[in-house]
XYZ file of C-alpha atoms in Angstrom:
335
model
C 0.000 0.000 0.000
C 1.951 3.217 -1.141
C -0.229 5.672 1.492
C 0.746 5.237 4.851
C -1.984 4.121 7.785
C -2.251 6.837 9.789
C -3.689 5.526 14.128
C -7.236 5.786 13.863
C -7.358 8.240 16.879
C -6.255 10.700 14.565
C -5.938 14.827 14.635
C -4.657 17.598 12.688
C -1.505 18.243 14.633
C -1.113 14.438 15.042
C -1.594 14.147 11.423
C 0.996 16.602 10.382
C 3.561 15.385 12.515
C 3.415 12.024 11.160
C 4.265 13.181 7.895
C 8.072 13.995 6.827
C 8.623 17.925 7.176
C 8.736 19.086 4.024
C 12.594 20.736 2.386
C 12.948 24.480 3.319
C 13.866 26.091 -0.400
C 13.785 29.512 -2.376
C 10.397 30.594 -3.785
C 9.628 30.149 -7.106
C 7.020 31.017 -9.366
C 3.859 28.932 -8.278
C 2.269 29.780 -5.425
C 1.383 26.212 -4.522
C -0.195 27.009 -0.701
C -2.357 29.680 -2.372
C -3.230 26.403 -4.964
C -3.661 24.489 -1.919
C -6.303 26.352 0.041
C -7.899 27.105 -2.731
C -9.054 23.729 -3.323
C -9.222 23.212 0.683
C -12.191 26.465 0.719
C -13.440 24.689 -2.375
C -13.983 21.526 -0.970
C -15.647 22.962 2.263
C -17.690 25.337 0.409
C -19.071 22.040 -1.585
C -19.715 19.853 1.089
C -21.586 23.210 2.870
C -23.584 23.700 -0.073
C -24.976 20.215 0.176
C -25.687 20.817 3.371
C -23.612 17.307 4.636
C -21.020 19.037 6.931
C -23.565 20.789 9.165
C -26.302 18.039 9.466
C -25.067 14.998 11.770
C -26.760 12.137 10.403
C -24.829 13.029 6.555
C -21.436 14.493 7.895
C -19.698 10.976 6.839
C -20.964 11.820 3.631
C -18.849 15.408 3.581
C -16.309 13.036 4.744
C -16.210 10.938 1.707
C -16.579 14.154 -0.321
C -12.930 15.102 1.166
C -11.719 11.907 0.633
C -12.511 11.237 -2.894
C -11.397 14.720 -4.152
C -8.655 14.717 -2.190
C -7.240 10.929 -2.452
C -7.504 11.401 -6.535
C -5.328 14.258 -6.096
C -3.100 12.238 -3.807
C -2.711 9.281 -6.461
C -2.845 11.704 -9.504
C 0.544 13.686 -7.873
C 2.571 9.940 -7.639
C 1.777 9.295 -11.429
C 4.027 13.283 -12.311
C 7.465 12.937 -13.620
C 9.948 13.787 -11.298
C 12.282 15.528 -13.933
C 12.501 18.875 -14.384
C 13.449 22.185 -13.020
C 11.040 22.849 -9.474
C 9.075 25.537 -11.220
C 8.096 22.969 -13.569
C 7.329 20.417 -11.336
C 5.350 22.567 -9.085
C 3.092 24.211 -12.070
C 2.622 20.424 -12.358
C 1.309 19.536 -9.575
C -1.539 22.673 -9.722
C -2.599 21.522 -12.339
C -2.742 18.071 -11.393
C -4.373 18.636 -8.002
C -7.000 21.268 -10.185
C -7.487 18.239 -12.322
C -8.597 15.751 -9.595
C -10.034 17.825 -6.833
C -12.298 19.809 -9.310
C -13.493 16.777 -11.425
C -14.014 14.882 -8.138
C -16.319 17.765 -6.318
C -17.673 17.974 -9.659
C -19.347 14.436 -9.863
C -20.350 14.485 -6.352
C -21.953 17.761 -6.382
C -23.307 18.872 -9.629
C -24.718 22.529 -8.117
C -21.143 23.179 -7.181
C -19.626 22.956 -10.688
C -20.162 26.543 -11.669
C -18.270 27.659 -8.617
C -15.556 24.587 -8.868
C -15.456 25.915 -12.664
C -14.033 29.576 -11.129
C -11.915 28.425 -8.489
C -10.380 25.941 -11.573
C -10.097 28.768 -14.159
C -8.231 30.899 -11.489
C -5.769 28.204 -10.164
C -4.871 27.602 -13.625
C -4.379 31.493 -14.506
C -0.646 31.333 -16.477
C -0.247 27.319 -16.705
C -0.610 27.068 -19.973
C 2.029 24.815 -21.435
C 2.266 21.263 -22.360
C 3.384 19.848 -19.210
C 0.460 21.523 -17.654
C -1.832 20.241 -19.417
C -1.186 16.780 -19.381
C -0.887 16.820 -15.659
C -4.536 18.195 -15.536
C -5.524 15.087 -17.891
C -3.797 13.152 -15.036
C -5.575 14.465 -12.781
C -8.960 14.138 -14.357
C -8.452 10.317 -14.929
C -7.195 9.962 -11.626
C -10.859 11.766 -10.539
C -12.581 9.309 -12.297
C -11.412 6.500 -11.012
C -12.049 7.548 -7.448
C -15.542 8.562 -8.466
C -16.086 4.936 -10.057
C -14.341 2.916 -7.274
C -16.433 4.668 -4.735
C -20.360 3.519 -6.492
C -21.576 1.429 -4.275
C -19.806 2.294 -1.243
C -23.408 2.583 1.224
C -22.055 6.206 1.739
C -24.886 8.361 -0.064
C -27.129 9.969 2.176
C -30.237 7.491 1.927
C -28.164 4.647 2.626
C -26.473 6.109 5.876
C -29.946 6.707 6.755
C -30.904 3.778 6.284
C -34.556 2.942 7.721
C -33.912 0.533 11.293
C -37.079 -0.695 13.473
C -37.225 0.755 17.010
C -36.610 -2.294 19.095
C -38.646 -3.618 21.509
C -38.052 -1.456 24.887
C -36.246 -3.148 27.822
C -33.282 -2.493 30.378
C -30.238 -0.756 28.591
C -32.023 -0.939 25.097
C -32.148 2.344 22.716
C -35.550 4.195 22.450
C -36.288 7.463 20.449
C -35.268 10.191 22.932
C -37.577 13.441 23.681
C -38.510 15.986 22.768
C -39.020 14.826 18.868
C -38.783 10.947 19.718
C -37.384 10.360 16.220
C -36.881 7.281 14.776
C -32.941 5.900 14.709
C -30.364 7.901 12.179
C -27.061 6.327 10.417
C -28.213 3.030 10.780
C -26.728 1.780 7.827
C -23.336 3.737 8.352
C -21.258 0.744 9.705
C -21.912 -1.788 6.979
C -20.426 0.761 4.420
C -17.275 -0.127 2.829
C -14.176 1.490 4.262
C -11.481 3.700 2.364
C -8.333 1.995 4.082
C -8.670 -1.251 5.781
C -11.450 -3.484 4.281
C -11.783 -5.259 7.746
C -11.938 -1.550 9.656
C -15.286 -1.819 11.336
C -14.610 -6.006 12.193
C -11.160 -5.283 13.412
C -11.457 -2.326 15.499
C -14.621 -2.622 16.613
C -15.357 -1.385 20.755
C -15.631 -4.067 23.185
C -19.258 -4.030 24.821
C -20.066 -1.202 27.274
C -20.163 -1.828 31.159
C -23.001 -3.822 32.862
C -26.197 -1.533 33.486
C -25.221 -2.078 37.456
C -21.234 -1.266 36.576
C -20.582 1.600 39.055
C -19.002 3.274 35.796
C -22.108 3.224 34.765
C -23.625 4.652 37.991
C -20.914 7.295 38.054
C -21.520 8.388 34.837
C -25.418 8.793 35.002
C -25.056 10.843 38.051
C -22.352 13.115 36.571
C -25.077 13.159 33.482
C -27.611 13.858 36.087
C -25.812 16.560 38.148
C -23.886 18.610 34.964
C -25.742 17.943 32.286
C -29.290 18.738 32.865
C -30.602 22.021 31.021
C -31.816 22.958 34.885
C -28.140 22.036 36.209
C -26.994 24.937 38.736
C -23.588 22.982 39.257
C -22.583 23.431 35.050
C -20.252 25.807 35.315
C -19.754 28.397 32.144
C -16.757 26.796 30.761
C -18.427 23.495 31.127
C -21.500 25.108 29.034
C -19.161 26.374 26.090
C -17.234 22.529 26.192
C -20.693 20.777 25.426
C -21.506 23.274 22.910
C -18.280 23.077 21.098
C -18.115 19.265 21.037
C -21.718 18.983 19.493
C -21.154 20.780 16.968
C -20.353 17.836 13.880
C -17.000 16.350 14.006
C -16.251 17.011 9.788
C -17.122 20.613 10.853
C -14.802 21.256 13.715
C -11.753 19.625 11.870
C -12.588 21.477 8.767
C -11.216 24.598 10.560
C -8.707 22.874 12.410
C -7.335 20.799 9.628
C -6.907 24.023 7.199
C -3.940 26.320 8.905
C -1.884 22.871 9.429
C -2.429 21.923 5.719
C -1.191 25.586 5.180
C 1.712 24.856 6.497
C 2.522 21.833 4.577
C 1.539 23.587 1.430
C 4.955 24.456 0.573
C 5.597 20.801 -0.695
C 2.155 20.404 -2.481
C 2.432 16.503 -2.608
C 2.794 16.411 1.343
C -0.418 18.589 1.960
C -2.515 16.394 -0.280
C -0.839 13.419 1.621
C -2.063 14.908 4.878
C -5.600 16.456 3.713
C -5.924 12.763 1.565
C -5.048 10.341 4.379
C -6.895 12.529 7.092
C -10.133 12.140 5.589
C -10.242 8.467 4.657
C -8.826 7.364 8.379
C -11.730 9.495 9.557
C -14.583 7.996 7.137
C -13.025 4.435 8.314
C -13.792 5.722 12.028
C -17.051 6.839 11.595
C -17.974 3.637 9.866
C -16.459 1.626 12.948
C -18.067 3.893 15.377
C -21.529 3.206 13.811
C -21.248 -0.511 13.237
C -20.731 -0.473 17.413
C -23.781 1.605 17.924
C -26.038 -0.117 16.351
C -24.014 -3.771 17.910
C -24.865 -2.906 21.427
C -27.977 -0.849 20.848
C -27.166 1.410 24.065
C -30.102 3.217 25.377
C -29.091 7.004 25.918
C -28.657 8.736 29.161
C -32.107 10.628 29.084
C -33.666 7.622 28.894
C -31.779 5.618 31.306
C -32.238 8.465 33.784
C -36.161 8.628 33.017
C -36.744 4.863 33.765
C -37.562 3.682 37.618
C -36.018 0.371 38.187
C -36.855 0.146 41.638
C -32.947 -0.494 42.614
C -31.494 2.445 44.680
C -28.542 2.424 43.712
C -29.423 3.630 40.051
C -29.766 7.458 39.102
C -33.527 8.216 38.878
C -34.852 11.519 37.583
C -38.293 11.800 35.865
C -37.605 15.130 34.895
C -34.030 15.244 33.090
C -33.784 16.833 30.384
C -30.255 17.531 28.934
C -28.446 20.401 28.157
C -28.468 19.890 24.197
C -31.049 17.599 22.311
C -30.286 14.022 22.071
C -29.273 12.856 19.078
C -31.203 9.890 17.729
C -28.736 7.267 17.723
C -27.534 4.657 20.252
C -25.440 5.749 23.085
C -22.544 3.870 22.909
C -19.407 4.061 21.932
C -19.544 7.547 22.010
């Protein structure tokens, strides 16, 4: 396998630093980090359009936007001759990664040609020679491929969402959780097929959670109970802005993350596609995994757990909780 597997608990800074530093050298005449975030704000601006990186039940779908664009550019960049004087080589690569990453965003959303078409046109402003142009072609095929390889992947929004029956209610079991009591989202996410180890959601998958009467479990329900309430009056502020900043969708918090360490990169092109290519697919391989646990163990969620009288004192009871930020309607665990 030519890309390198990055650890599956993976971040930005992690992911840079796990990639060789890149060759200081003198400036030449491509601006490949402008190049670079161009197609970065490109990407974003697609996935936003479709509305996949703000919505949590399709934000794996955003993912797989990233990582086809992205990983065509990545694949399209190792098929360049190496020859040549750097200027050459680096108009190359523009026009390889234009190639790819527009042709890619392209196919997977069709409303966001017209503004892909401008970002391309722009990018490509003074590249005009042979060389150019037939590392654009390589890029194109290269986008094509990914596009094809990826049909069938159970990544489209309908079959993430795919339709699962509420199951029958009992200790520990998922239910719809107030205050819409809507039926169960990304269903179908774990049994998609992974970008970088076929065996991802098998392999890694989380052992079960702790027994209903675990005093982890206890401990955590209280702590639910105490902090986490909407009515809580031990919550302190800084506690407030953590919950609010973690529910916000994971592809949209590493969006902004990801982007000023890619920046940095961008002064060898080929190692910031590496980086924004690699990134991506580890993370659509763990929020497959993730979701083929959920829907294993079928957790039931805290406000229902904390709603439901067992008659054994030891367990957090609370008719009344009601959390801090809506639940969202998929099992609890892992989480």
């Amino acid at each position: 396998m030519r890309r390198a597997l990055l650890p599956l608990a993976l971040t930005a800074a992690a992911a840079a630093a796990l990639l060789p530093a890149p060759a200081l050298a003198a400036p030449s005449g491509t601006d490949t980090t402008a190049a670079v975030l161009a197609w970065y704000d490109a990407t974003r601006d697609a996935v936003a359009r479709e509305g996949w990186s703000a919505a949590g039940n399709q934000q794996v779908v955003a993912t797989r936007a990233w990582a086809i664009g992205w990983g065509a550019a990545d694949d399209a960049l190792g098929q360049l001759p190496r020859g040549g004087g750097r200027q050459v080589r680096e108009d190359a690569q523009v026009a390889a990664l234009t190639g790819a990453v527009h042709d890619a965003l392209a196919e997977i959303s069709p409303s966001s040609r017209p503004a892909l078409d401008r970002v391309r046109d722009q990018v490509l402003a003074g590249l005009d020679t042979e060389a150019d142009r037939r590392a654009l072609a390589v890029g194109q095929a290269a986008a094509a491929r990914h596009v094809h390889d990826r049909e069938g992947d159970g990544l489209t929004v309908s079959e993430v969402n795919a339709p699962f029956p509420t199951p029958a209610p009992g200790p520990g079991v998922w239910q719809p959780t107030p205050p819409s009591f809507a039926p169960a989202v990304q269903a179908g996410q774990g049994r998609a097929r992974p970008f970088v180890l076929p065996d991802v959601a098998s392999r890694y998958v989380a052992p079960p959670p702790p027994a209903l009467d675990d005093e982890r479990t206890l401990a955590s329900l209280r702590e639910v109970d105490a902090v986490g309430s909407a009515s809580s009056t031990v919550r302190t502020a800084a506690q407030t802005d953590l919950a609010r900043f973690w529910s916000q969708t994971s592809v949209g918090g590493f969006t902004d993350l990801l982007r000023p360490v890619t920046a940095d990169a961008a002064r060898d092109l080929p190692r910031a596609v590496h980086l924004v290519a690699v990134f991506h697919e580890v993370t659509a391989d763990v929020q497959i995994t993730l979701y083929a646990a959920k829907y294993r163990y079928l957790r039931w969620r805290p406000v229902t757990a904390l709603r439901t009288e067992d008659a054994d004192p030891r367990t957090p009871y609370d008719p009344a909780f009601t959390p801090l930020l809506a639940t969202p309607a998929h099992p609890e665990y892992p989480s």
